[in-house]
Amino acid sequence: MASVTNLDFINVRLPMEDEGHLFRLSIRDGVWTQILKQEGDAAPPGAVSLETWNPTQAFLDSNRPIIDLEGKIMLPGFVDAHMHLDKAFSLTSVENRSGTLEEAVQNYSQASPSFSKQEIKSRMIRSAMQALSFGTTRIRTHLDFNLRVSREVALRTIEAALEAKEALAPYLTLQLFPMCPYNFMSMDVDAIEEALRMGVDGIGGAPHLSMTPKEDIDYVFKLAEKYDVPIDLHCDETDNPAIRTIEHIAYRTKAEGYEGRVTVDHLCALASMTDQDAHSIIAQMADAGLKAVSLPAVNLYLQGRHDSFPIRRGVTRLKEIWEAGIPIAVASDNIHDPFHPFGRGDLLQIALISSYAAHMGRPDDLRTLLRMITDVPAKVLGLTDDAIKAGNEANFVVMDGSTPEEIFTMLPERRWVYSGGRWVRMAAAKTKWQDNTLARYWDEASREVSFHKHEFAKG
Ligand SMILES: [Zn+2]
């Protein structure tokens, strides 16, 4: 299938590289070989638009057409640094009447023994593929590990996840992080080691929920070191500013020389603290080389449930953490489950929600947010080959839009996704209008409308 793994593009917009130029790109055997700046638009004879390109047609190298992106945006495949694929689409069987994190945890824990391995695997494949359809090509998923019920129930999810990972491996990369249950020191801890022996990618948990958070954190570090895997912990997902497991995680990371291998997620408590306290914690995070993930959609939904007005919204200090030089990604978290009844696995939608939640809407902010769903989460996952750069494997998403302003405004449905050396999604026809008059009005009016970047006055 040389015709699919060898591709040439012109008039590509790469907002992560240089917005002032269009680019000419080439892929050979699924690897980027050429990234060249163009001088203005190019129109080589025989070029075809993405809409008319037929990826199933075989071509000789000598007459393979160049694909004209007509100025559309291409981004590296999105990286979702924090999902719960095994829980996705469980809302039909697990409710959450209060809308609190506590009820979600409790109800899911009660229901989890009834989920078969096949059901968990199907939910994972369905939700991962949905994310892939929007342009996500790498995912780190946390996994329920209900050791409180039994070793068998806990390991069932691991088996399902390993099977889903293998089935999807040709199309997207999954990293699996089982969540050590809280207060797990009194349980069959060998089951956690068994999961690590079975081949999961790292170790997770939510020590802020534990009665003995320091001991839990210390044990997680001990296991991570024994199996030489990274750590990724839900951290202080609460409105209570007195809960600060982050400090012990930062301390332990430095003490064990684990800098760069520990990720902390949520950090909602930071949003309830005084500036002074928060700045001290952010400095400790930077000093310990921690990486971070914010989950704005789910935090907006679950946090503040015990407040009367003014109601806290739980989203961490996204901008301040970023400005402290800490790699912080934004990610999906839960989809249609008791933790979050919405979500569709679309990181562009999450970036937009983050923009609202963190007051990040200026032109520079939108570009930072694009990094928070691409190269920053790649760093969280420990990947170094994610960029659109010669020598890297080609994983990308093309959006029907020509500026970051346009794609944040329109959240384009029309996307073309290439992953693992093949097209995995092609967008449908260009016009959505069945009525010819409306189609003509749309085309004419759209030519007059622009989404180009405008600079605001400083200050
Ligand atoms: Zn989570």
PDB file of N, CA and C in Angstrom, residues 273-362:
ATOM      1  N   MET A 273      -7.187  28.116  47.157  1.00  0.00           N
ATOM      2  CA  MET A 273      -6.186  28.652  48.102  1.00  0.00           C
ATOM      3  C   MET A 273      -5.939  30.140  47.901  1.00  0.00           C
ATOM      4  N   THR A 274      -5.283  30.734  48.884  1.00  0.00           N
ATOM      5  CA  THR A 274      -4.797  32.096  48.703  1.00  0.00           C
ATOM      6  C   THR A 274      -3.690  32.070  47.651  1.00  0.00           C
ATOM      7  N   ASP A 275      -3.457  33.211  47.044  1.00  0.00           N
ATOM      8  CA  ASP A 275      -2.368  33.301  46.053  1.00  0.00           C
ATOM      9  C   ASP A 275      -1.041  32.881  46.682  1.00  0.00           C
ATOM     10  N   GLN A 276      -0.826  33.332  47.894  1.00  0.00           N
ATOM     11  CA  GLN A 276       0.459  33.053  48.540  1.00  0.00           C
ATOM     12  C   GLN A 276       0.695  31.545  48.697  1.00  0.00           C
ATOM     13  N   ASP A 277      -0.310  30.843  49.194  1.00  0.00           N
ATOM     14  CA  ASP A 277      -0.187  29.390  49.367  1.00  0.00           C
ATOM     15  C   ASP A 277      -0.014  28.695  48.018  1.00  0.00           C
ATOM     16  N   ALA A 278      -0.827  29.125  47.058  1.00  0.00           N
ATOM     17  CA  ALA A 278      -0.776  28.475  45.743  1.00  0.00           C
ATOM     18  C   ALA A 278       0.588  28.683  45.096  1.00  0.00           C
ATOM     19  N   HIS A 279       1.138  29.884  45.229  1.00  0.00           N
ATOM     20  CA  HIS A 279       2.434  30.147  44.595  1.00  0.00           C
ATOM     21  C   HIS A 279       3.536  29.304  45.230  1.00  0.00           C
ATOM     22  N   SER A 280       3.429  29.085  46.534  1.00  0.00           N
ATOM     23  CA  SER A 280       4.414  28.231  47.197  1.00  0.00           C
ATOM     24  C   SER A 280       4.325  26.803  46.650  1.00  0.00           C
ATOM     25  N   ILE A 281       3.100  26.315  46.448  1.00  0.00           N
ATOM     26  CA  ILE A 281       2.933  24.941  45.940  1.00  0.00           C
ATOM     27  C   ILE A 281       3.389  24.839  44.487  1.00  0.00           C
ATOM     28  N   ILE A 282       3.055  25.834  43.685  1.00  0.00           N
ATOM     29  CA  ILE A 282       3.485  25.805  42.279  1.00  0.00           C
ATOM     30  C   ILE A 282       5.018  25.815  42.211  1.00  0.00           C
ATOM     31  N   ALA A 283       5.659  26.558  43.097  1.00  0.00           N
ATOM     32  CA  ALA A 283       7.133  26.569  43.128  1.00  0.00           C
ATOM     33  C   ALA A 283       7.671  25.185  43.503  1.00  0.00           C
ATOM     34  N   GLN A 284       7.019  24.512  44.440  1.00  0.00           N
ATOM     35  CA  GLN A 284       7.450  23.146  44.803  1.00  0.00           C
ATOM     36  C   GLN A 284       7.264  22.184  43.630  1.00  0.00           C
ATOM     37  N   MET A 285       6.167  22.359  42.893  1.00  0.00           N
ATOM     38  CA  MET A 285       5.925  21.500  41.727  1.00  0.00           C
ATOM     39  C   MET A 285       7.018  21.689  40.679  1.00  0.00           C
ATOM     40  N   ALA A 286       7.373  22.953  40.429  1.00  0.00           N
ATOM     41  CA  ALA A 286       8.409  23.242  39.420  1.00  0.00           C
ATOM     42  C   ALA A 286       9.744  22.660  39.870  1.00  0.00           C
ATOM     43  N   ASP A 287      10.034  22.833  41.143  1.00  0.00           N
ATOM     44  CA  ASP A 287      11.312  22.367  41.702  1.00  0.00           C
ATOM     45  C   ASP A 287      11.440  20.843  41.601  1.00  0.00           C
ATOM     46  N   ALA A 288      10.314  20.139  41.705  1.00  0.00           N
ATOM     47  CA  ALA A 288      10.336  18.674  41.665  1.00  0.00           C
ATOM     48  C   ALA A 288      10.193  18.124  40.243  1.00  0.00           C
ATOM     49  N   GLY A 289      10.126  19.018  39.262  1.00  0.00           N
ATOM     50  CA  GLY A 289      10.003  18.544  37.874  1.00  0.00           C
ATOM     51  C   GLY A 289       8.706  17.792  37.611  1.00  0.00           C
ATOM     52  N   LEU A 290       7.638  18.178  38.317  1.00  0.00           N
ATOM     53  CA  LEU A 290       6.356  17.513  38.094  1.00  0.00           C
ATOM     54  C   LEU A 290       5.752  17.967  36.774  1.00  0.00           C
ATOM     55  N   LYS A 291       4.976  17.073  36.160  1.00  0.00           N
ATOM     56  CA  LYS A 291       4.169  17.413  35.004  1.00  0.00           C
ATOM     57  C   LYS A 291       2.713  17.420  35.481  1.00  0.00           C
ATOM     58  N   ALA A 292       1.852  18.141  34.763  1.00  0.00           N
ATOM     59  CA  ALA A 292       0.491  18.314  35.279  1.00  0.00           C
ATOM     60  C   ALA A 292      -0.533  18.176  34.163  1.00  0.00           C
ATOM     61  N   VAL A 293      -1.756  17.805  34.571  1.00  0.00           N
ATOM     62  CA  VAL A 293      -2.883  17.742  33.637  1.00  0.00           C
ATOM     63  C   VAL A 293      -4.092  18.369  34.311  1.00  0.00           C
ATOM     64  N   SER A 294      -4.748  19.278  33.602  1.00  0.00           N
ATOM     65  CA  SER A 294      -5.994  19.867  34.089  1.00  0.00           C
ATOM     66  C   SER A 294      -7.160  19.242  33.315  1.00  0.00           C
ATOM     67  N   LEU A 295      -8.277  19.028  34.025  1.00  0.00           N
ATOM     68  CA  LEU A 295      -9.446  18.391  33.418  1.00  0.00           C
ATOM     69  C   LEU A 295     -10.634  19.331  33.583  1.00  0.00           C
ATOM     70  N   PRO A 296     -10.646  20.445  32.849  1.00  0.00           N
ATOM     71  CA  PRO A 296     -11.603  21.519  33.139  1.00  0.00           C
ATOM     72  C   PRO A 296     -13.065  21.126  33.003  1.00  0.00           C
ATOM     73  N   ALA A 297     -13.414  20.311  32.014  1.00  0.00           N
ATOM     74  CA  ALA A 297     -14.843  19.995  31.831  1.00  0.00           C
ATOM     75  C   ALA A 297     -15.382  19.264  33.059  1.00  0.00           C
ATOM     76  N   VAL A 298     -14.651  18.268  33.506  1.00  0.00           N
ATOM     77  CA  VAL A 298     -15.123  17.457  34.627  1.00  0.00           C
ATOM     78  C   VAL A 298     -15.069  18.248  35.935  1.00  0.00           C
ATOM     79  N   ASN A 299     -14.038  19.062  36.108  1.00  0.00           N
ATOM     80  CA  ASN A 299     -13.975  19.865  37.337  1.00  0.00           C
ATOM     81  C   ASN A 299     -15.122  20.875  37.396  1.00  0.00           C
ATOM     82  N   LEU A 300     -15.442  21.500  36.268  1.00  0.00           N
ATOM     83  CA  LEU A 300     -16.580  22.431  36.251  1.00  0.00           C
ATOM     84  C   LEU A 300     -17.863  21.706  36.633  1.00  0.00           C
ATOM     85  N   TYR A 301     -17.957  20.448  36.221  1.00  0.00           N
ATOM     86  CA  TYR A 301     -19.177  19.686  36.506  1.00  0.00           C
ATOM     87  C   TYR A 301     -19.247  19.222  37.957  1.00  0.00           C
ATOM     88  N   LEU A 302     -18.142  18.695  38.504  1.00  0.00           N
ATOM     89  CA  LEU A 302     -18.194  18.035  39.822  1.00  0.00           C
ATOM     90  C   LEU A 302     -17.894  18.954  41.004  1.00  0.00           C
ATOM     91  N   GLN A 303     -17.073  19.962  40.797  1.00  0.00           N
ATOM     92  CA  GLN A 303     -16.636  20.764  41.947  1.00  0.00           C
ATOM     93  C   GLN A 303     -17.690  21.815  42.315  1.00  0.00           C
ATOM     94  N   GLY A 304     -17.501  22.383  43.479  1.00  0.00           N
ATOM     95  CA  GLY A 304     -18.396  23.450  43.944  1.00  0.00           C
ATOM     96  C   GLY A 304     -19.772  22.968  44.362  1.00  0.00           C
ATOM     97  N   ARG A 305     -19.967  21.658  44.414  1.00  0.00           N
ATOM     98  CA  ARG A 305     -21.299  21.108  44.693  1.00  0.00           C
ATOM     99  C   ARG A 305     -21.729  21.314  46.147  1.00  0.00           C
ATOM    100  N   HIS A 306     -20.757  21.605  47.021  1.00  0.00           N
ATOM    101  CA  HIS A 306     -21.110  21.819  48.434  1.00  0.00           C
ATOM    102  C   HIS A 306     -21.176  23.309  48.773  1.00  0.00           C
ATOM    103  N   ASP A 307     -20.945  24.171  47.785  1.00  0.00           N
ATOM    104  CA  ASP A 307     -20.964  25.620  48.023  1.00  0.00           C
ATOM    105  C   ASP A 307     -22.364  26.189  47.829  1.00  0.00           C
ATOM    106  N   SER A 308     -22.658  27.288  48.557  1.00  0.00           N
ATOM    107  CA  SER A 308     -23.749  28.154  48.114  1.00  0.00           C
ATOM    108  C   SER A 308     -23.048  29.364  47.487  1.00  0.00           C
ATOM    109  N   PHE A 309     -23.801  30.217  46.802  1.00  0.00           N
ATOM    110  CA  PHE A 309     -23.120  31.293  46.071  1.00  0.00           C
ATOM    111  C   PHE A 309     -22.311  32.193  46.990  1.00  0.00           C
ATOM    112  N   PRO A 310     -21.106  32.615  46.582  1.00  0.00           N
ATOM    113  CA  PRO A 310     -20.423  32.316  45.319  1.00  0.00           C
ATOM    114  C   PRO A 310     -19.898  30.878  45.265  1.00  0.00           C
ATOM    115  N   ILE A 311     -20.105  30.247  44.126  1.00  0.00           N
ATOM    116  CA  ILE A 311     -19.768  28.831  43.963  1.00  0.00           C
ATOM    117  C   ILE A 311     -18.424  28.699  43.248  1.00  0.00           C
ATOM    118  N   ARG A 312     -17.519  27.937  43.888  1.00  0.00           N
ATOM    119  CA  ARG A 312     -16.220  27.705  43.249  1.00  0.00           C
ATOM    120  C   ARG A 312     -16.393  26.739  42.078  1.00  0.00           C
ATOM    121  N   ARG A 313     -15.585  26.880  41.044  1.00  0.00           N
ATOM    122  CA  ARG A 313     -15.728  26.043  39.852  1.00  0.00           C
ATOM    123  C   ARG A 313     -14.606  25.017  39.694  1.00  0.00           C
ATOM    124  N   GLY A 314     -13.617  25.048  40.591  1.00  0.00           N
ATOM    125  CA  GLY A 314     -12.693  23.918  40.696  1.00  0.00           C
ATOM    126  C   GLY A 314     -11.545  23.851  39.715  1.00  0.00           C
ATOM    127  N   VAL A 315     -11.575  24.620  38.638  1.00  0.00           N
ATOM    128  CA  VAL A 315     -10.510  24.481  37.627  1.00  0.00           C
ATOM    129  C   VAL A 315      -9.220  25.100  38.156  1.00  0.00           C
ATOM    130  N   THR A 316      -8.150  24.351  38.059  1.00  0.00           N
ATOM    131  CA  THR A 316      -6.895  24.789  38.655  1.00  0.00           C
ATOM    132  C   THR A 316      -6.326  26.042  37.971  1.00  0.00           C
ATOM    133  N   ARG A 317      -5.229  26.523  38.509  1.00  0.00           N
ATOM    134  CA  ARG A 317      -4.610  27.763  38.031  1.00  0.00           C
ATOM    135  C   ARG A 317      -3.795  27.476  36.759  1.00  0.00           C
ATOM    136  N   LEU A 318      -4.523  27.228  35.689  1.00  0.00           N
ATOM    137  CA  LEU A 318      -3.918  26.776  34.437  1.00  0.00           C
ATOM    138  C   LEU A 318      -2.804  27.721  33.964  1.00  0.00           C
ATOM    139  N   LYS A 319      -3.120  28.998  33.936  1.00  0.00           N
ATOM    140  CA  LYS A 319      -2.154  29.968  33.402  1.00  0.00           C
ATOM    141  C   LYS A 319      -0.944  30.119  34.309  1.00  0.00           C
ATOM    142  N   GLU A 320      -1.203  30.158  35.609  1.00  0.00           N
ATOM    143  CA  GLU A 320      -0.081  30.367  36.545  1.00  0.00           C
ATOM    144  C   GLU A 320       0.864  29.171  36.519  1.00  0.00           C
ATOM    145  N   ILE A 321       0.306  27.976  36.419  1.00  0.00           N
ATOM    146  CA  ILE A 321       1.151  26.778  36.373  1.00  0.00           C
ATOM    147  C   ILE A 321       1.968  26.775  35.083  1.00  0.00           C
ATOM    148  N   TRP A 322       1.318  27.135  33.999  1.00  0.00           N
ATOM    149  CA  TRP A 322       2.008  27.213  32.695  1.00  0.00           C
ATOM    150  C   TRP A 322       3.120  28.265  32.744  1.00  0.00           C
ATOM    151  N   GLU A 323       2.806  29.412  33.325  1.00  0.00           N
ATOM    152  CA  GLU A 323       3.798  30.498  33.365  1.00  0.00           C
ATOM    153  C   GLU A 323       4.963  30.177  34.289  1.00  0.00           C
ATOM    154  N   ALA A 324       4.769  29.225  35.208  1.00  0.00           N
ATOM    155  CA  ALA A 324       5.876  28.784  36.070  1.00  0.00           C
ATOM    156  C   ALA A 324       6.783  27.789  35.347  1.00  0.00           C
ATOM    157  N   GLY A 325       6.478  27.507  34.079  1.00  0.00           N
ATOM    158  CA  GLY A 325       7.329  26.617  33.294  1.00  0.00           C
ATOM    159  C   GLY A 325       7.019  25.140  33.482  1.00  0.00           C
ATOM    160  N   ILE A 326       5.897  24.838  34.118  1.00  0.00           N
ATOM    161  CA  ILE A 326       5.509  23.437  34.332  1.00  0.00           C
ATOM    162  C   ILE A 326       4.690  22.979  33.127  1.00  0.00           C
ATOM    163  N   PRO A 327       5.071  21.842  32.509  1.00  0.00           N
ATOM    164  CA  PRO A 327       4.234  21.365  31.398  1.00  0.00           C
ATOM    165  C   PRO A 327       2.867  20.954  31.909  1.00  0.00           C
ATOM    166  N   ILE A 328       1.837  21.684  31.509  1.00  0.00           N
ATOM    167  CA  ILE A 328       0.472  21.328  31.928  1.00  0.00           C
ATOM    168  C   ILE A 328      -0.405  21.153  30.691  1.00  0.00           C
ATOM    169  N   ALA A 329      -0.999  19.975  30.591  1.00  0.00           N
ATOM    170  CA  ALA A 329      -1.884  19.655  29.472  1.00  0.00           C
ATOM    171  C   ALA A 329      -3.325  19.813  29.924  1.00  0.00           C
ATOM    172  N   VAL A 330      -4.245  19.914  28.958  1.00  0.00           N
ATOM    173  CA  VAL A 330      -5.668  19.791  29.278  1.00  0.00           C
ATOM    174  C   VAL A 330      -6.159  18.501  28.630  1.00  0.00           C
ATOM    175  N   ALA A 331      -7.076  17.815  29.296  1.00  0.00           N
ATOM    176  CA  ALA A 331      -7.479  16.495  28.811  1.00  0.00           C
ATOM    177  C   ALA A 331      -8.945  16.235  29.096  1.00  0.00           C
ATOM    178  N   SER A 332      -9.442  15.109  28.575  1.00  0.00           N
ATOM    179  CA  SER A 332     -10.887  14.828  28.555  1.00  0.00           C
ATOM    180  C   SER A 332     -11.437  14.337  29.881  1.00  0.00           C
ATOM    181  N   ASP A 333     -10.677  13.463  30.566  1.00  0.00           N
ATOM    182  CA  ASP A 333     -11.179  12.781  31.758  1.00  0.00           C
ATOM    183  C   ASP A 333     -12.335  11.862  31.370  1.00  0.00           C
ATOM    184  N   ASN A 334     -13.542  12.105  31.867  1.00  0.00           N
ATOM    185  CA  ASN A 334     -14.630  11.129  31.722  1.00  0.00           C
ATOM    186  C   ASN A 334     -15.606  11.488  30.608  1.00  0.00           C
ATOM    187  N   ILE A 335     -16.198  10.443  30.035  1.00  0.00           N
ATOM    188  CA  ILE A 335     -17.182  10.618  28.969  1.00  0.00           C
ATOM    189  C   ILE A 335     -18.446   9.852  29.310  1.00  0.00           C
ATOM    190  N   HIS A 336     -19.558  10.546  29.418  1.00  0.00           N
ATOM    191  CA  HIS A 336     -20.875   9.929  29.594  1.00  0.00           C
ATOM    192  C   HIS A 336     -20.856   8.828  30.663  1.00  0.00           C
ATOM    193  N   ASP A 337     -20.418   9.224  31.840  1.00  0.00           N
ATOM    194  CA  ASP A 337     -20.410   8.289  32.970  1.00  0.00           C
ATOM    195  C   ASP A 337     -20.801   9.080  34.218  1.00  0.00           C
ATOM    196  N   PRO A 338     -20.865   8.457  35.407  1.00  0.00           N
ATOM    197  CA  PRO A 338     -21.362   9.208  36.574  1.00  0.00           C
ATOM    198  C   PRO A 338     -20.470  10.382  36.987  1.00  0.00           C
ATOM    199  N   PHE A 339     -19.242  10.406  36.502  1.00  0.00           N
ATOM    200  CA  PHE A 339     -18.346  11.520  36.812  1.00  0.00           C
ATOM    201  C   PHE A 339     -18.595  12.717  35.894  1.00  0.00           C
ATOM    202  N   HIS A 340     -19.148  12.450  34.727  1.00  0.00           N
ATOM    203  CA  HIS A 340     -19.330  13.502  33.725  1.00  0.00           C
ATOM    204  C   HIS A 340     -20.299  12.994  32.664  1.00  0.00           C
ATOM    205  N   PRO A 341     -21.497  13.578  32.601  1.00  0.00           N
ATOM    206  CA  PRO A 341     -22.506  13.015  31.700  1.00  0.00           C
ATOM    207  C   PRO A 341     -22.306  13.383  30.231  1.00  0.00           C
ATOM    208  N   PHE A 342     -21.325  14.253  29.937  1.00  0.00           N
ATOM    209  CA  PHE A 342     -21.146  14.712  28.549  1.00  0.00           C
ATOM    210  C   PHE A 342     -19.758  14.311  28.038  1.00  0.00           C
ATOM    211  N   GLY A 343     -19.248  15.109  27.132  1.00  0.00           N
ATOM    212  CA  GLY A 343     -17.922  14.846  26.573  1.00  0.00           C
ATOM    213  C   GLY A 343     -18.035  13.952  25.364  1.00  0.00           C
ATOM    214  N   ARG A 344     -17.109  14.159  24.398  1.00  0.00           N
ATOM    215  CA  ARG A 344     -17.158  13.300  23.206  1.00  0.00           C
ATOM    216  C   ARG A 344     -15.763  12.881  22.772  1.00  0.00           C
ATOM    217  N   GLY A 345     -14.773  13.106  23.647  1.00  0.00           N
ATOM    218  CA  GLY A 345     -13.412  12.701  23.298  1.00  0.00           C
ATOM    219  C   GLY A 345     -12.759  13.629  22.299  1.00  0.00           C
ATOM    220  N   ASP A 346     -13.272  14.855  22.180  1.00  0.00           N
ATOM    221  CA  ASP A 346     -12.734  15.832  21.228  1.00  0.00           C
ATOM    222  C   ASP A 346     -11.882  16.848  21.988  1.00  0.00           C
ATOM    223  N   LEU A 347     -10.561  16.768  21.818  1.00  0.00           N
ATOM    224  CA  LEU A 347      -9.695  17.674  22.588  1.00  0.00           C
ATOM    225  C   LEU A 347      -9.833  19.127  22.170  1.00  0.00           C
ATOM    226  N   LEU A 348     -10.309  19.378  20.954  1.00  0.00           N
ATOM    227  CA  LEU A 348     -10.536  20.777  20.585  1.00  0.00           C
ATOM    228  C   LEU A 348     -11.686  21.353  21.425  1.00  0.00           C
ATOM    229  N   GLN A 349     -12.706  20.552  21.661  1.00  0.00           N
ATOM    230  CA  GLN A 349     -13.800  20.979  22.542  1.00  0.00           C
ATOM    231  C   GLN A 349     -13.274  21.228  23.963  1.00  0.00           C
ATOM    232  N   ILE A 350     -12.388  20.355  24.429  1.00  0.00           N
ATOM    233  CA  ILE A 350     -11.805  20.536  25.769  1.00  0.00           C
ATOM    234  C   ILE A 350     -10.961  21.811  25.812  1.00  0.00           C
ATOM    235  N   ALA A 351     -10.223  22.080  24.748  1.00  0.00           N
ATOM    236  CA  ALA A 351      -9.423  23.316  24.713  1.00  0.00           C
ATOM    237  C   ALA A 351     -10.335  24.543  24.781  1.00  0.00           C
ATOM    238  N   LEU A 352     -11.483  24.474  24.110  1.00  0.00           N
ATOM    239  CA  LEU A 352     -12.427  25.599  24.153  1.00  0.00           C
ATOM    240  C   LEU A 352     -12.995  25.772  25.567  1.00  0.00           C
ATOM    241  N   ILE A 353     -13.385  24.667  26.195  1.00  0.00           N
ATOM    242  CA  ILE A 353     -13.899  24.740  27.568  1.00  0.00           C
ATOM    243  C   ILE A 353     -12.812  25.308  28.498  1.00  0.00           C
ATOM    244  N   SER A 354     -11.562  24.902  28.263  1.00  0.00           N
ATOM    245  CA  SER A 354     -10.446  25.422  29.064  1.00  0.00           C
ATOM    246  C   SER A 354     -10.305  26.923  28.884  1.00  0.00           C
ATOM    247  N   SER A 355     -10.521  27.368  27.666  1.00  0.00           N
ATOM    248  CA  SER A 355     -10.427  28.801  27.375  1.00  0.00           C
ATOM    249  C   SER A 355     -11.439  29.581  28.203  1.00  0.00           C
ATOM    250  N   TYR A 356     -12.669  29.089  28.263  1.00  0.00           N
ATOM    251  CA  TYR A 356     -13.686  29.734  29.104  1.00  0.00           C
ATOM    252  C   TYR A 356     -13.295  29.668  30.585  1.00  0.00           C
ATOM    253  N   ALA A 357     -12.913  28.450  31.021  1.00  0.00           N
ATOM    254  CA  ALA A 357     -12.713  28.218  32.452  1.00  0.00           C
ATOM    255  C   ALA A 357     -11.522  28.980  33.000  1.00  0.00           C
ATOM    256  N   ALA A 358     -10.485  29.151  32.178  1.00  0.00           N
ATOM    257  CA  ALA A 358      -9.243  29.761  32.666  1.00  0.00           C
ATOM    258  C   ALA A 358      -9.041  31.180  32.112  1.00  0.00           C
ATOM    259  N   HIS A 359     -10.083  31.748  31.489  1.00  0.00           N
ATOM    260  CA  HIS A 359      -9.968  33.091  30.910  1.00  0.00           C
ATOM    261  C   HIS A 359      -8.787  33.165  29.942  1.00  0.00           C
ATOM    262  N   MET A 360      -8.748  32.229  29.013  1.00  0.00           N
ATOM    263  CA  MET A 360      -7.667  32.206  28.025  1.00  0.00           C
ATOM    264  C   MET A 360      -8.267  32.325  26.621  1.00  0.00           C
ATOM    265  N   GLY A 361      -8.495  33.559  26.192  1.00  0.00           N
ATOM    266  CA  GLY A 361      -9.129  33.740  24.891  1.00  0.00           C
ATOM    267  C   GLY A 361      -8.375  34.642  23.939  1.00  0.00           C
ATOM    268  N   ARG A 362      -7.262  35.229  24.409  1.00  0.00           N
ATOM    269  CA  ARG A 362      -6.486  36.093  23.512  1.00  0.00           C
ATOM    270  C   ARG A 362      -5.777  35.244  22.463  1.00  0.00           C
TER     271      ARG A 362
END
